[in-house]
Short mmCIF file of C-alpha atoms in Angstrom, two decimals:
data_model
loop_
_atom_site.label_atom_id
_atom_site.label_comp_id
_atom_site.label_asym_id
_atom_site.label_seq_id
_atom_site.Cartn_x
_atom_site.Cartn_y
_atom_site.Cartn_z
CA UNK A 1 -22.73 -13.63 0.78
CA UNK A 2 -20.56 -16.68 1.47
CA UNK A 3 -17.28 -17.04 -0.37
CA UNK A 4 -16.42 -20.41 -1.87
CA UNK A 5 -14.19 -22.48 0.36
CA UNK A 6 -10.60 -22.37 -0.78
CA UNK A 7 -11.13 -19.43 -3.15
CA UNK A 8 -8.01 -17.88 -1.62
CA UNK A 9 -5.12 -20.12 -0.66
CA UNK A 10 -4.16 -19.55 2.96
CA UNK A 11 -0.45 -19.72 2.24
CA UNK A 12 0.59 -17.46 5.11
CA UNK A 13 -1.50 -17.32 8.28
CA UNK A 14 0.39 -14.15 9.29
CA UNK A 15 -0.36 -12.44 6.00
CA UNK A 16 -3.12 -10.27 4.57
CA UNK A 17 -6.15 -12.02 3.09
CA UNK A 18 -8.60 -10.04 0.95
CA UNK A 19 -11.88 -11.18 -0.63
CA UNK A 20 -14.27 -8.55 -1.99
CA UNK A 21 -17.44 -8.78 -4.06
CA UNK A 22 -19.94 -6.23 -5.31
CA UNK A 23 -21.70 -5.48 -8.59
CA UNK A 24 -21.48 -1.70 -8.26
CA UNK A 25 -21.16 1.22 -8.12
CA UNK A 26 -17.51 0.13 -8.15
CA UNK A 27 -17.50 -3.49 -9.33
CA UNK A 28 -15.28 -5.79 -7.30
CA UNK A 29 -14.36 -9.46 -7.65
CA UNK A 30 -11.14 -9.59 -5.68
CA UNK A 31 -9.22 -12.48 -4.12
CA UNK A 32 -5.59 -12.26 -3.06
CA UNK A 33 -3.12 -12.96 -0.26
CA UNK A 34 -0.05 -10.91 0.64
CA UNK A 35 2.35 -12.73 2.91
CA UNK A 36 4.23 -11.27 5.86
CA UNK A 37 7.37 -9.56 4.53
CA UNK A 38 6.08 -9.70 0.96
CA UNK A 39 5.48 -6.76 -1.38
CA UNK A 40 2.47 -7.28 -3.65
CA UNK A 41 1.91 -4.77 -6.46
CA UNK A 42 -1.64 -4.15 -7.71
CA UNK A 43 -1.44 -3.23 -11.38
CA UNK A 44 -3.98 -2.55 -14.09
CA UNK A 45 -5.60 0.31 -16.00
CA UNK A 46 -7.13 3.40 -14.40
CA UNK A 47 -10.52 2.60 -12.92
CA UNK A 48 -9.67 -1.03 -12.20
CA UNK A 49 -10.32 -0.63 -8.47
CA UNK A 50 -6.76 -0.55 -7.13
CA UNK A 51 -7.14 2.42 -4.80
CA UNK A 52 -10.60 1.24 -3.71
CA UNK A 53 -9.03 -2.03 -2.57
CA UNK A 54 -6.46 -0.18 -0.45
CA UNK A 55 -9.18 2.02 1.05
CA UNK A 56 -11.21 -1.09 1.85
CA UNK A 57 -8.28 -2.72 3.63
CA UNK A 58 -7.69 0.50 5.60
CA UNK A 59 -11.36 0.75 6.58
CA UNK A 60 -12.15 3.87 4.53
CA UNK A 61 -14.55 2.06 2.17
CA UNK A 62 -17.02 -0.73 2.85
CA UNK A 63 -18.00 -3.04 -0.02
CA UNK A 64 -21.30 -4.89 -0.19
CA UNK A 65 -19.64 -8.25 0.42
CA UNK A 66 -16.17 -8.97 1.65
CA UNK A 67 -13.69 -10.27 4.15
CA UNK A 68 -10.36 -8.72 5.12
CA UNK A 69 -8.09 -10.42 7.64
CA UNK A 70 -4.53 -9.63 8.66
CA UNK A 71 -2.96 -12.44 10.60
CA UNK A 72 -5.45 -13.49 13.25
CA UNK A 73 -7.28 -10.13 13.19
CA UNK A 74 -10.43 -9.98 11.06
CA UNK A 75 -11.11 -6.37 10.06
CA UNK A 76 -14.07 -6.93 7.76
CA UNK A 77 -16.59 -9.76 7.50
CA UNK A 78 -19.82 -8.58 5.93
CA UNK A 79 -21.39 -12.03 6.37
CA UNK A 80 -21.33 -11.54 10.14
CA UNK A 81 -21.78 -7.76 10.09
CA UNK A 82 -18.24 -7.07 11.30
CA UNK A 83 -16.53 -3.86 10.15
CA UNK A 84 -13.69 -2.66 12.37
CA UNK A 85 -13.37 1.14 12.06
CA UNK A 86 -10.29 2.57 10.38
CA UNK A 87 -8.75 3.96 13.57
CA UNK A 88 -8.75 0.48 15.12
CA UNK A 89 -7.07 -1.25 12.17
CA UNK A 90 -3.30 -1.60 12.24
CA UNK A 91 -3.02 -0.36 8.67
CA UNK A 92 -0.50 2.26 7.58
CA UNK A 93 -1.70 4.04 4.42
CA UNK A 94 0.44 6.38 2.33
CA UNK A 95 -1.76 8.41 -0.02
CA UNK A 96 -0.72 9.55 -3.49
CA UNK A 97 -0.96 13.18 -2.31
CA UNK A 98 0.82 12.28 1.00
CA UNK A 99 -1.98 14.14 2.91
CA UNK A 100 0.40 15.80 5.35
CA UNK A 101 -0.89 18.47 7.74
CA UNK A 102 0.48 21.70 6.20
CA UNK A 103 0.53 23.63 9.51
CA UNK A 104 2.60 20.95 11.26
CA UNK A 105 6.32 20.25 11.05
CA UNK A 106 7.63 16.92 9.84
CA UNK A 107 8.02 15.91 13.49
CA UNK A 108 4.48 17.06 14.29
CA UNK A 109 3.03 15.10 11.38
CA UNK A 110 4.61 11.90 12.64
CA UNK A 111 3.68 12.60 16.26
CA UNK A 112 0.04 13.01 15.18
CA UNK A 113 -0.01 9.27 14.45
CA UNK A 114 1.43 8.36 17.86
CA UNK A 115 -1.62 9.03 20.04
CA UNK A 116 -1.55 5.38 21.10
CA UNK A 117 1.85 5.94 22.74
CA UNK A 118 2.42 7.60 26.13
CA UNK A 119 3.06 11.34 25.69
CA UNK A 120 6.57 11.06 27.07
CA UNK A 121 7.55 8.60 24.30
CA UNK A 122 6.11 10.39 21.28
CA UNK A 123 8.90 12.84 20.48
CA UNK A 124 11.62 10.21 20.80
CA UNK A 125 9.69 7.71 18.68
CA UNK A 126 8.87 10.30 16.00
CA UNK A 127 12.51 11.33 15.75
CA UNK A 128 13.54 7.69 15.44
CA UNK A 129 11.07 7.14 12.59
CA UNK A 130 12.31 10.22 10.75
CA UNK A 131 15.87 8.89 11.09
CA UNK A 132 14.66 5.58 9.68
CA UNK A 133 13.47 7.34 6.51
CA UNK A 134 16.65 9.47 6.36
CA UNK A 135 15.11 12.80 7.39
CA UNK A 136 17.23 13.49 10.47
CA UNK A 137 17.81 17.25 10.72
CA UNK A 138 14.58 18.16 8.92
CA UNK A 139 12.25 17.57 11.87
CA UNK A 140 11.24 21.25 12.18
CA UNK A 141 10.40 21.85 8.52
CA UNK A 142 6.81 22.17 7.34
CA UNK A 143 5.68 20.28 4.21
CA UNK A 144 5.86 23.45 2.06
CA UNK A 145 9.62 23.61 2.66
CA UNK A 146 10.22 19.92 1.86
CA UNK A 147 10.78 18.41 -1.56
CA UNK A 148 8.29 15.92 -2.96
CA UNK A 149 10.60 13.06 -2.06
CA UNK A 150 11.02 14.35 1.47
CA UNK A 151 7.26 14.73 1.90
CA UNK A 152 6.85 11.13 0.74
CA UNK A 153 9.30 9.99 3.42
CA UNK A 154 7.41 11.91 6.11
CA UNK A 155 4.21 10.19 4.94
CA UNK A 156 5.91 6.79 5.21
CA UNK A 157 7.24 7.62 8.69
CA UNK A 158 3.74 8.67 9.76
CA UNK A 159 2.30 5.42 8.40
CA UNK A 160 4.93 3.42 10.30
CA UNK A 161 4.11 5.36 13.48
CA UNK A 162 0.85 3.42 13.66
CA UNK A 163 2.95 0.27 14.11
CA UNK A 164 1.05 -1.25 11.19
CA UNK A 165 0.34 -4.90 10.61
CA UNK A 166 0.16 -4.00 6.91
CA UNK A 167 1.63 -1.10 4.90
CA UNK A 168 -0.47 0.26 2.01
CA UNK A 169 1.18 2.47 -0.63
CA UNK A 170 -1.10 4.26 -3.12
CA UNK A 171 1.01 5.53 -6.05
CA UNK A 172 3.57 6.88 -3.54
CA UNK A 173 6.19 7.82 -6.14
CA UNK A 174 4.02 9.42 -8.83
CA UNK A 175 4.59 13.02 -7.70
CA UNK A 176 8.40 12.98 -7.87
CA UNK A 177 10.89 13.15 -10.72
CA UNK A 178 12.55 10.07 -12.15
CA UNK A 179 15.86 10.50 -10.31
CA UNK A 180 14.12 10.95 -6.94
CA UNK A 181 11.86 8.01 -7.73
CA UNK A 182 14.86 5.72 -8.26
CA UNK A 183 16.36 6.85 -4.96
CA UNK A 184 13.07 6.26 -3.15
CA UNK A 185 12.85 2.81 -4.71
CA UNK A 186 16.24 2.01 -3.20
CA UNK A 187 15.11 3.34 0.16
CA UNK A 188 11.93 1.25 0.07
CA UNK A 189 14.01 -1.86 -0.60
CA UNK A 190 16.21 -0.97 2.39
CA UNK A 191 13.19 -0.22 4.57
CA UNK A 192 11.70 -3.61 3.76
CA UNK A 193 14.64 -5.19 5.53
CA UNK A 194 13.37 -3.72 8.79
CA UNK A 195 9.71 -4.68 8.26
CA UNK A 196 8.08 -8.09 8.50
CA UNK A 197 4.61 -7.02 7.43
CA UNK A 198 2.65 -7.37 4.19
CA UNK A 199 3.14 -4.38 1.86
CA UNK A 200 0.59 -3.66 -0.88
CA UNK A 201 1.69 -1.18 -3.55
CA UNK A 202 -0.63 0.41 -6.11
CA UNK A 203 1.20 1.62 -9.20
CA UNK A 204 0.58 2.33 -12.89
CA UNK A 205 4.27 1.85 -13.67
CA UNK A 206 4.98 -1.74 -14.73
CA UNK A 207 8.74 -1.22 -14.56
CA UNK A 208 8.36 0.01 -10.99
CA UNK A 209 6.14 -2.93 -10.08
CA UNK A 210 8.54 -5.44 -11.63
CA UNK A 211 11.53 -3.89 -9.86
CA UNK A 212 9.98 -3.69 -6.38
CA UNK A 213 7.37 -6.43 -6.06
CA UNK A 214 7.70 -10.08 -5.09
CA UNK A 215 4.38 -10.69 -6.87
CA UNK A 216 2.03 -8.84 -9.19
CA UNK A 217 -1.77 -8.91 -8.97
CA UNK A 218 -3.35 -7.85 -12.28
CA UNK A 219 -6.74 -6.15 -12.04
CA UNK A 220 -9.30 -5.07 -14.60
CA UNK A 221 -12.76 -3.64 -13.88
CA UNK A 222 -12.34 -4.56 -10.22
CA UNK A 223 -11.52 -8.21 -10.90
CA UNK A 224 -8.29 -10.01 -10.05
CA UNK A 225 -7.20 -11.72 -13.27
CA UNK A 226 -3.76 -13.15 -12.50
CA UNK A 227 -1.28 -13.18 -9.62
CA UNK A 228 2.30 -14.35 -9.79
CA UNK A 229 5.96 -13.42 -9.90
CA UNK A 230 6.57 -10.34 -12.08
CA UNK A 231 8.70 -12.20 -14.60
CA UNK A 232 6.08 -14.95 -14.95
CA UNK A 233 3.11 -12.60 -15.33
CA UNK A 234 4.85 -10.27 -17.77
CA UNK A 235 6.27 -13.05 -19.92
CA UNK A 236 3.17 -15.28 -19.89
CA UNK A 237 -0.11 -13.38 -19.36
CA UNK A 238 -2.87 -15.87 -18.54
CA UNK A 239 -5.28 -14.45 -21.12
CA UNK A 240 -5.68 -11.74 -23.77
CA UNK A 241 -7.56 -9.75 -21.13
CA UNK A 242 -4.51 -9.79 -18.86
CA UNK A 243 -2.30 -8.72 -21.75
CA UNK A 244 -4.70 -5.87 -22.51
CA UNK A 245 -4.87 -4.82 -18.83
CA UNK A 246 -1.08 -4.62 -18.78
CA UNK A 247 -1.02 -2.89 -22.18
CA UNK A 248 1.41 -5.46 -23.53
CA UNK A 249 1.79 -6.49 -27.16
CA UNK A 250 2.16 -10.13 -28.19
CA UNK A 251 5.74 -9.36 -29.21
CA UNK A 252 6.53 -8.16 -25.69
CA UNK A 253 5.38 -11.46 -24.19
CA UNK A 254 6.72 -13.84 -26.79
#
């Protein structure tokens, strides 16, 4: 399947470019770009395909038709039969459940993602990443002895250990309380200052998306409906379908 020329604006050659199409079993009609250093939030109702899109970018799901490119690296091009396996994609994915190895310490979990580094560098690099996410001193704790917020930080450090060209966050704050969530929001903003890669965030929380994202991408039934700055999208939905996908009333957008 060929995609129409110009269906996605190539506004940032160093960014992430995603085009996906399939009728089912999970319908997809997706077109978006996330620039280097930009945080794009995918928002929409449950079942709209948000997590499937992240899994496709990471190489954990292959759609019938699609193209995924990050900078000059093409990871998926179904038209030519190209599908780079997940372990060869520079994609750092933080799952909603964090997916930490329960028998490993925080340090061990991060080191597990450093197989591409010489053995002599792995401990030092893992400790540096845990410092980056403010977990210095907790290196020897297992996930069961860490709070939800601390587990989330270990998951982020492990994702960064892959030296990702793109960071993918799948509902990373949903398992923590509101106070911890606010603190983690602040830490993500600070972390962004050290990263110059596209960041794609999946969230059901519109307030969270508006507070963290440079742009929103509204999805419904696997289709991208509108992309733009949070204030613009929330104040002027492009259609009643967008308003419904965001669960906004007319009074909220007037």
